[in-house]
């Protein structure tokens, strides 16, 4: 019913259909444009509750996250209206403020959210668990397996959906080192322990390398340019195009397609770019490992699909 409604939702460049809702199990996220009517949305949701399974939307767990300029976000929070012509949002519904994270399917989104702060509960849990494991005096091989299970297992999903700040990465690396060598200075260099067994190593979890692998897998999804491409890479394209430095002189928006198929790039320097941290990490990792479009030869068909400009 939401997709058949007159609600505008979000428009993504390159997508034919608008983004109005995403559903997973009992979690529903609805995307509204500034001119959309919250009253119309409520009427649709009320009708769904009556005609469908009888399940009810939990108002107490409903959170509204304003998206847009800071001025617009502050206006929504102050007036409790997504636009001046709408009725006020009921007091029972929470409106997320600045720097307040909202959890959606295990990820935390928001405006100006402290990314390191999101990791605090996970770090505390890992620290407590490793100390508990240490009481049983495991062998070096046992400690390696525990690190993979506790540190690797507890951080992999959040790293994929949230990204891991450098300071968190450093803290986890120290936790691992202290757990492997609890009562003495490291007897073996950590770089050696990270290495393959046949090379004298132990294949100990290397958090930095694991995180870079996650970023490269994210890059693989981003670079899937066929008709099966997800929505988020298309959003990323728009953000990347908005971060092209003036020195590249790529003024014509219509000719900007993809920096990996053309000769321009986006600014990734913190403080000078409009890109979110998640895209900065991905692009920097791609640059580090020299990800590029470099086929040995191109068929005539593929040549015809290449951008005409800026290559």
mmCIF file of C-alpha atoms in Angstrom:
data_model
loop_
_atom_site.group_PDB
_atom_site.id
_atom_site.type_symbol
_atom_site.label_atom_id
_atom_site.label_comp_id
_atom_site.label_asym_id
_atom_site.label_seq_id
_atom_site.Cartn_x
_atom_site.Cartn_y
_atom_site.Cartn_z
ATOM 1 C CA UNK A 1 0.000 0.000 0.000
ATOM 2 C CA UNK A 2 2.843 2.391 0.744
ATOM 3 C CA UNK A 3 4.379 1.843 -2.681
ATOM 4 C CA UNK A 4 1.007 2.486 -4.358
ATOM 5 C CA UNK A 5 0.413 5.684 -2.371
ATOM 6 C CA UNK A 6 0.943 9.274 -3.546
ATOM 7 C CA UNK A 7 3.740 9.811 -1.024
ATOM 8 C CA UNK A 8 6.838 11.168 -2.772
ATOM 9 C CA UNK A 9 9.501 9.423 -0.676
ATOM 10 C CA UNK A 10 13.158 9.682 -1.715
ATOM 11 C CA UNK A 11 14.284 9.976 -5.323
ATOM 12 C CA UNK A 12 17.639 8.359 -6.156
ATOM 13 C CA UNK A 13 19.420 9.310 -9.351
ATOM 14 C CA UNK A 14 19.540 6.291 -11.631
ATOM 15 C CA UNK A 15 16.551 4.596 -9.956
ATOM 16 C CA UNK A 16 13.245 4.474 -11.819
ATOM 17 C CA UNK A 17 11.130 3.856 -8.728
ATOM 18 C CA UNK A 18 11.170 6.054 -5.649
ATOM 19 C CA UNK A 19 12.401 4.814 -2.286
ATOM 20 C CA UNK A 20 9.404 4.801 0.026
ATOM 21 C CA UNK A 21 9.917 1.873 2.393
ATOM 22 C CA UNK A 22 12.230 -0.987 3.339
ATOM 23 C CA UNK A 23 11.058 -3.949 5.376
ATOM 24 C CA UNK A 24 12.896 -6.691 7.224
ATOM 25 C CA UNK A 25 11.018 -9.095 9.524
ATOM 26 C CA UNK A 26 9.121 -6.827 11.919
ATOM 27 C CA UNK A 27 11.200 -3.694 11.192
ATOM 28 C CA UNK A 28 9.792 -1.098 8.799
ATOM 29 C CA UNK A 29 11.580 2.048 7.630
ATOM 30 C CA UNK A 30 9.570 4.680 5.749
ATOM 31 C CA UNK A 31 11.200 7.498 3.761
ATOM 32 C CA UNK A 32 9.266 10.755 3.443
ATOM 33 C CA UNK A 33 10.023 13.876 1.415
ATOM 34 C CA UNK A 34 9.574 17.293 3.031
ATOM 35 C CA UNK A 35 6.284 17.879 1.183
ATOM 36 C CA UNK A 36 4.833 14.466 2.125
ATOM 37 C CA UNK A 37 1.916 14.160 4.528
ATOM 38 C CA UNK A 38 2.465 12.358 7.804
ATOM 39 C CA UNK A 39 -1.315 12.183 8.173
ATOM 40 C CA UNK A 40 -1.556 10.247 4.909
ATOM 41 C CA UNK A 41 1.153 7.867 6.117
ATOM 42 C CA UNK A 42 -0.695 7.272 9.402
ATOM 43 C CA UNK A 43 -3.932 6.577 7.503
ATOM 44 C CA UNK A 44 -2.152 3.985 5.344
ATOM 45 C CA UNK A 45 -0.560 2.327 8.373
ATOM 46 C CA UNK A 46 -3.909 2.216 10.205
ATOM 47 C CA UNK A 47 -5.506 0.585 7.173
ATOM 48 C CA UNK A 48 -2.664 -1.961 6.964
ATOM 49 C CA UNK A 49 -3.249 -2.927 10.572
ATOM 50 C CA UNK A 50 -6.905 -3.553 9.918
ATOM 51 C CA UNK A 51 -6.661 -5.407 6.612
ATOM 52 C CA UNK A 52 -3.495 -7.412 7.069
ATOM 53 C CA UNK A 53 -2.448 -9.744 9.845
ATOM 54 C CA UNK A 54 -3.794 -7.608 12.654
ATOM 55 C CA UNK A 55 -0.290 -6.673 13.789
ATOM 56 C CA UNK A 56 0.009 -3.159 15.180
ATOM 57 C CA UNK A 57 2.786 -0.634 14.695
ATOM 58 C CA UNK A 58 4.460 0.101 18.004
ATOM 59 C CA UNK A 59 4.252 3.881 18.449
ATOM 60 C CA UNK A 60 6.554 3.768 21.446
ATOM 61 C CA UNK A 61 9.336 2.304 19.290
ATOM 62 C CA UNK A 62 8.740 4.667 16.367
ATOM 63 C CA UNK A 63 11.561 7.155 15.791
ATOM 64 C CA UNK A 64 11.629 9.991 13.259
ATOM 65 C CA UNK A 65 15.083 10.890 11.949
ATOM 66 C CA UNK A 66 15.136 14.265 10.150
ATOM 67 C CA UNK A 67 17.267 14.297 6.991
ATOM 68 C CA UNK A 68 18.441 17.395 5.134
ATOM 69 C CA UNK A 69 20.110 20.677 6.008
ATOM 70 C CA UNK A 70 20.856 21.433 9.647
ATOM 71 C CA UNK A 71 18.365 24.312 9.497
ATOM 72 C CA UNK A 72 15.594 21.965 8.313
ATOM 73 C CA UNK A 73 16.455 19.303 10.891
ATOM 74 C CA UNK A 74 16.347 21.822 13.732
ATOM 75 C CA UNK A 75 13.006 23.148 12.477
ATOM 76 C CA UNK A 76 11.504 19.649 12.519
ATOM 77 C CA UNK A 77 12.749 19.107 16.084
ATOM 78 C CA UNK A 78 11.507 22.522 17.294
ATOM 79 C CA UNK A 79 8.091 22.541 15.580
ATOM 80 C CA UNK A 80 7.515 18.739 15.511
ATOM 81 C CA UNK A 81 6.369 19.137 11.891
ATOM 82 C CA UNK A 82 7.996 17.788 8.724
ATOM 83 C CA UNK A 83 6.487 20.737 6.855
ATOM 84 C CA UNK A 84 4.518 23.840 7.959
ATOM 85 C CA UNK A 85 1.218 22.560 6.527
ATOM 86 C CA UNK A 86 1.251 19.367 8.584
ATOM 87 C CA UNK A 87 -0.189 18.656 11.997
ATOM 88 C CA UNK A 88 2.324 18.287 14.820
ATOM 89 C CA UNK A 89 3.963 14.920 15.358
ATOM 90 C CA UNK A 90 2.432 13.281 18.472
ATOM 91 C CA UNK A 91 4.508 13.615 21.643
ATOM 92 C CA UNK A 92 4.553 9.811 22.003
ATOM 93 C CA UNK A 93 6.742 9.577 18.878
ATOM 94 C CA UNK A 94 10.436 10.299 19.393
ATOM 95 C CA UNK A 95 12.269 12.682 17.069
ATOM 96 C CA UNK A 96 16.003 11.975 17.032
ATOM 97 C CA UNK A 97 18.094 15.025 17.852
ATOM 98 C CA UNK A 98 21.536 16.015 16.635
ATOM 99 C CA UNK A 99 24.284 13.525 17.580
ATOM 100 C CA UNK A 100 21.636 11.014 18.679
ATOM 101 C CA UNK A 101 22.085 7.572 17.076
ATOM 102 C CA UNK A 102 19.090 5.577 15.873
ATOM 103 C CA UNK A 103 19.491 1.813 15.535
ATOM 104 C CA UNK A 104 18.251 0.266 12.291
ATOM 105 C CA UNK A 105 18.961 -3.448 11.727
ATOM 106 C CA UNK A 106 22.083 -3.390 13.877
ATOM 107 C CA UNK A 107 23.515 -0.203 12.350
ATOM 108 C CA UNK A 108 23.417 3.223 14.005
ATOM 109 C CA UNK A 109 22.451 6.205 11.866
ATOM 110 C CA UNK A 110 21.968 9.852 12.716
ATOM 111 C CA UNK A 111 23.245 13.378 12.255
ATOM 112 C CA UNK A 112 26.684 14.142 13.687
ATOM 113 C CA UNK A 113 26.817 10.815 15.542
ATOM 114 C CA UNK A 114 30.004 10.024 17.481
ATOM 115 C CA UNK A 115 31.135 6.886 15.653
ATOM 116 C CA UNK A 116 33.651 5.896 18.325
ATOM 117 C CA UNK A 117 30.961 6.155 21.002
ATOM 118 C CA UNK A 118 28.854 3.552 19.196
ATOM 119 C CA UNK A 119 31.672 1.036 19.693
ATOM 120 C CA UNK A 120 32.006 1.518 23.472
ATOM 121 C CA UNK A 121 29.563 -1.283 24.512
ATOM 122 C CA UNK A 122 31.238 -3.731 22.089
ATOM 123 C CA UNK A 123 34.719 -2.855 23.354
ATOM 124 C CA UNK A 124 33.634 -3.270 26.975
ATOM 125 C CA UNK A 125 32.030 -6.642 26.217
ATOM 126 C CA UNK A 126 35.151 -7.907 24.430
ATOM 127 C CA UNK A 127 37.425 -6.688 27.230
ATOM 128 C CA UNK A 128 35.327 -8.441 29.888
ATOM 129 C CA UNK A 129 35.108 -11.674 27.882
ATOM 130 C CA UNK A 130 38.841 -11.846 27.145
ATOM 131 C CA UNK A 131 39.655 -11.332 30.823
ATOM 132 C CA UNK A 132 37.279 -14.175 31.693
ATOM 133 C CA UNK A 133 38.883 -16.476 29.113
ATOM 134 C CA UNK A 134 42.362 -15.598 30.439
ATOM 135 C CA UNK A 135 41.501 -17.131 33.809
ATOM 136 C CA UNK A 136 41.540 -20.598 32.207
ATOM 137 C CA UNK A 137 45.154 -20.093 31.006
ATOM 138 C CA UNK A 138 44.609 -21.217 27.380
ATOM 139 C CA UNK A 139 47.531 -22.158 25.147
ATOM 140 C CA UNK A 140 48.763 -19.821 22.420
ATOM 141 C CA UNK A 141 46.644 -21.755 19.891
ATOM 142 C CA UNK A 142 43.657 -21.549 22.199
ATOM 143 C CA UNK A 143 44.157 -17.810 22.526
ATOM 144 C CA UNK A 144 44.279 -17.476 18.740
ATOM 145 C CA UNK A 145 40.951 -19.277 18.390
ATOM 146 C CA UNK A 146 39.402 -17.190 21.188
ATOM 147 C CA UNK A 147 40.537 -13.960 19.493
ATOM 148 C CA UNK A 148 38.926 -15.077 16.239
ATOM 149 C CA UNK A 149 35.697 -15.991 17.994
ATOM 150 C CA UNK A 150 35.358 -13.111 20.463
ATOM 151 C CA UNK A 151 37.080 -10.187 18.743
ATOM 152 C CA UNK A 152 36.480 -11.192 15.129
ATOM 153 C CA UNK A 153 32.962 -12.513 15.656
ATOM 154 C CA UNK A 154 31.749 -9.597 17.755
ATOM 155 C CA UNK A 155 33.052 -6.892 15.417
ATOM 156 C CA UNK A 156 32.600 -8.181 11.865
ATOM 157 C CA UNK A 157 28.954 -7.227 11.271
ATOM 158 C CA UNK A 158 29.191 -3.811 12.927
ATOM 159 C CA UNK A 159 32.356 -3.072 10.943
ATOM 160 C CA UNK A 160 30.526 -3.885 7.710
ATOM 161 C CA UNK A 161 27.448 -1.777 8.387
ATOM 162 C CA UNK A 162 29.004 0.974 10.522
ATOM 163 C CA UNK A 163 32.704 1.064 9.784
ATOM 164 C CA UNK A 164 35.412 0.965 12.441
ATOM 165 C CA UNK A 165 37.151 4.217 13.456
ATOM 166 C CA UNK A 166 40.947 4.114 13.612
ATOM 167 C CA UNK A 167 41.032 4.626 17.384
ATOM 168 C CA UNK A 168 38.736 1.623 17.900
ATOM 169 C CA UNK A 169 40.926 -0.440 15.578
ATOM 170 C CA UNK A 170 43.976 0.522 17.652
ATOM 171 C CA UNK A 171 42.261 -0.361 20.943
ATOM 172 C CA UNK A 172 41.265 -3.794 19.646
ATOM 173 C CA UNK A 173 44.774 -4.435 18.345
ATOM 174 C CA UNK A 174 46.147 -3.668 21.831
ATOM 175 C CA UNK A 175 43.515 -5.919 23.456
ATOM 176 C CA UNK A 176 44.571 -8.781 21.190
ATOM 177 C CA UNK A 177 48.284 -8.230 21.911
ATOM 178 C CA UNK A 178 47.682 -8.092 25.674
ATOM 179 C CA UNK A 179 45.549 -11.245 25.519
ATOM 180 C CA UNK A 180 48.106 -13.219 23.498
ATOM 181 C CA UNK A 181 50.981 -12.161 25.814
ATOM 182 C CA UNK A 182 49.258 -11.515 29.182
ATOM 183 C CA UNK A 183 52.222 -11.686 31.553
ATOM 184 C CA UNK A 184 55.188 -10.570 29.494
ATOM 185 C CA UNK A 185 56.476 -8.491 26.645
ATOM 186 C CA UNK A 186 55.584 -10.027 23.241
ATOM 187 C CA UNK A 187 57.999 -12.890 22.589
ATOM 188 C CA UNK A 188 57.109 -12.934 18.900
ATOM 189 C CA UNK A 189 56.404 -9.945 16.692
ATOM 190 C CA UNK A 190 52.673 -9.517 16.001
ATOM 191 C CA UNK A 191 53.324 -9.272 12.256
ATOM 192 C CA UNK A 192 54.794 -12.776 12.395
ATOM 193 C CA UNK A 193 51.812 -14.122 14.366
ATOM 194 C CA UNK A 194 49.489 -12.651 11.717
ATOM 195 C CA UNK A 195 51.318 -14.595 9.021
ATOM 196 C CA UNK A 196 50.609 -18.019 7.547
ATOM 197 C CA UNK A 197 51.516 -21.165 9.505
ATOM 198 C CA UNK A 198 53.873 -22.365 6.756
ATOM 199 C CA UNK A 199 55.720 -19.054 7.120
ATOM 200 C CA UNK A 200 56.163 -19.477 10.865
ATOM 201 C CA UNK A 201 53.020 -17.552 11.799
ATOM 202 C CA UNK A 202 49.810 -18.437 13.610
ATOM 203 C CA UNK A 203 47.192 -16.824 11.355
ATOM 204 C CA UNK A 204 46.201 -14.616 14.275
ATOM 205 C CA UNK A 205 43.392 -12.196 13.463
ATOM 206 C CA UNK A 206 44.748 -8.957 12.010
ATOM 207 C CA UNK A 207 42.014 -6.406 12.665
ATOM 208 C CA UNK A 208 43.412 -3.806 10.261
ATOM 209 C CA UNK A 209 43.710 -6.288 7.383
ATOM 210 C CA UNK A 210 40.281 -7.765 8.123
ATOM 211 C CA UNK A 211 38.734 -4.290 8.053
ATOM 212 C CA UNK A 212 40.438 -3.477 4.755
ATOM 213 C CA UNK A 213 39.069 -6.737 3.313
ATOM 214 C CA UNK A 214 35.574 -5.656 4.376
ATOM 215 C CA UNK A 215 36.063 -2.291 2.647
ATOM 216 C CA UNK A 216 37.223 -4.031 -0.533
ATOM 217 C CA UNK A 217 34.166 -6.284 -0.535
ATOM 218 C CA UNK A 218 32.042 -3.170 -0.124
ATOM 219 C CA UNK A 219 33.938 -1.689 -3.076
ATOM 220 C CA UNK A 220 33.123 -4.791 -5.111
ATOM 221 C CA UNK A 221 29.417 -4.160 -4.534
ATOM 222 C CA UNK A 222 29.865 -0.479 -5.369
ATOM 223 C CA UNK A 223 31.536 -1.319 -8.683
ATOM 224 C CA UNK A 224 28.798 -3.692 -9.832
ATOM 225 C CA UNK A 225 27.539 -1.484 -12.648
ATOM 226 C CA UNK A 226 24.943 -3.785 -14.225
ATOM 227 C CA UNK A 227 21.160 -3.791 -13.802
ATOM 228 C CA UNK A 228 21.485 -5.699 -10.510
ATOM 229 C CA UNK A 229 23.191 -2.767 -8.812
ATOM 230 C CA UNK A 230 21.931 -1.954 -5.315
ATOM 231 C CA UNK A 231 20.490 1.399 -4.280
ATOM 232 C CA UNK A 232 23.300 2.469 -1.943
ATOM 233 C CA UNK A 233 26.000 2.612 -4.663
ATOM 234 C CA UNK A 234 23.760 4.985 -6.623
ATOM 235 C CA UNK A 235 23.443 7.208 -3.559
ATOM 236 C CA UNK A 236 27.228 6.958 -3.160
ATOM 237 C CA UNK A 237 27.675 8.062 -6.799
ATOM 238 C CA UNK A 238 25.783 11.273 -6.075
ATOM 239 C CA UNK A 239 27.803 11.993 -2.939
ATOM 240 C CA UNK A 240 31.083 11.299 -4.747
ATOM 241 C CA UNK A 241 30.141 13.580 -7.646
ATOM 242 C CA UNK A 242 29.420 16.363 -5.152
ATOM 243 C CA UNK A 243 32.991 16.031 -3.835
ATOM 244 C CA UNK A 244 34.886 16.555 -7.096
ATOM 245 C CA UNK A 245 37.524 19.281 -6.545
ATOM 246 C CA UNK A 246 37.253 22.390 -8.751
ATOM 247 C CA UNK A 247 40.747 21.730 -10.076
ATOM 248 C CA UNK A 248 39.439 18.740 -12.050
ATOM 249 C CA UNK A 249 37.190 21.043 -14.080
ATOM 250 C CA UNK A 250 34.377 18.569 -14.458
ATOM 251 C CA UNK A 251 31.577 21.080 -14.453
ATOM 252 C CA UNK A 252 29.043 19.234 -16.588
ATOM 253 C CA UNK A 253 27.023 17.043 -14.183
ATOM 254 C CA UNK A 254 25.576 14.985 -17.041
ATOM 255 C CA UNK A 255 29.041 13.770 -18.076
ATOM 256 C CA UNK A 256 30.027 12.651 -14.549
ATOM 257 C CA UNK A 257 29.429 8.917 -14.343
ATOM 258 C CA UNK A 258 31.982 6.999 -12.279
ATOM 259 C CA UNK A 259 35.454 8.011 -11.098
ATOM 260 C CA UNK A 260 36.780 4.517 -11.805
ATOM 261 C CA UNK A 261 35.755 4.761 -15.450
ATOM 262 C CA UNK A 262 36.811 8.392 -15.917
ATOM 263 C CA UNK A 263 39.820 10.580 -15.168
ATOM 264 C CA UNK A 264 38.442 12.569 -12.228
ATOM 265 C CA UNK A 265 38.409 11.706 -8.556
ATOM 266 C CA UNK A 266 36.721 12.877 -5.369
ATOM 267 C CA UNK A 267 38.369 14.685 -2.472
ATOM 268 C CA UNK A 268 38.800 12.328 0.481
ATOM 269 C CA UNK A 269 40.777 14.636 2.757
ATOM 270 C CA UNK A 270 38.897 15.049 6.015
ATOM 271 C CA UNK A 271 37.799 18.634 6.593
ATOM 272 C CA UNK A 272 37.751 19.369 2.860
ATOM 273 C CA UNK A 273 35.287 16.768 1.618
ATOM 274 C CA UNK A 274 31.529 16.396 1.838
ATOM 275 C CA UNK A 275 31.805 12.617 1.843
ATOM 276 C CA UNK A 276 30.672 10.596 4.871
ATOM 277 C CA UNK A 277 33.313 8.655 6.778
ATOM 278 C CA UNK A 278 32.099 5.319 5.367
ATOM 279 C CA UNK A 279 32.828 6.379 1.766
ATOM 280 C CA UNK A 280 36.137 8.018 2.709
ATOM 281 C CA UNK A 281 37.324 4.700 4.185
ATOM 282 C CA UNK A 282 36.194 2.728 1.143
ATOM 283 C CA UNK A 283 37.799 5.081 -1.392
ATOM 284 C CA UNK A 284 41.069 5.300 0.552
ATOM 285 C CA UNK A 285 41.270 1.509 0.785
ATOM 286 C CA UNK A 286 40.607 1.213 -2.957
ATOM 287 C CA UNK A 287 43.366 3.725 -3.623
ATOM 288 C CA UNK A 288 45.790 1.904 -1.303
ATOM 289 C CA UNK A 289 45.291 -1.372 -3.173
ATOM 290 C CA UNK A 290 45.245 0.357 -6.577
ATOM 291 C CA UNK A 291 41.717 -0.662 -7.558
ATOM 292 C CA UNK A 292 41.277 0.422 -11.174
ATOM 293 C CA UNK A 293 39.489 -0.424 -14.391
ATOM 294 C CA UNK A 294 42.358 -1.939 -16.366
ATOM 295 C CA UNK A 295 41.216 -4.681 -18.786
ATOM 296 C CA UNK A 296 43.800 -6.343 -21.028
ATOM 297 C CA UNK A 297 41.488 -5.775 -23.989
ATOM 298 C CA UNK A 298 37.985 -4.452 -24.563
ATOM 299 C CA UNK A 299 35.398 -5.886 -26.896
ATOM 300 C CA UNK A 300 33.597 -3.541 -29.265
ATOM 301 C CA UNK A 301 30.443 -3.996 -27.196
ATOM 302 C CA UNK A 302 32.171 -2.935 -23.969
ATOM 303 C CA UNK A 303 33.817 0.027 -25.686
ATOM 304 C CA UNK A 304 30.358 1.182 -26.683
ATOM 305 C CA UNK A 305 29.260 1.133 -23.037
ATOM 306 C CA UNK A 306 32.178 3.252 -21.800
ATOM 307 C CA UNK A 307 31.626 6.942 -20.935
ATOM 308 C CA UNK A 308 32.301 9.264 -23.842
ATOM 309 C CA UNK A 309 33.784 12.060 -21.728
ATOM 310 C CA UNK A 310 36.606 12.453 -19.157
ATOM 311 C CA UNK A 311 38.579 9.278 -19.867
#
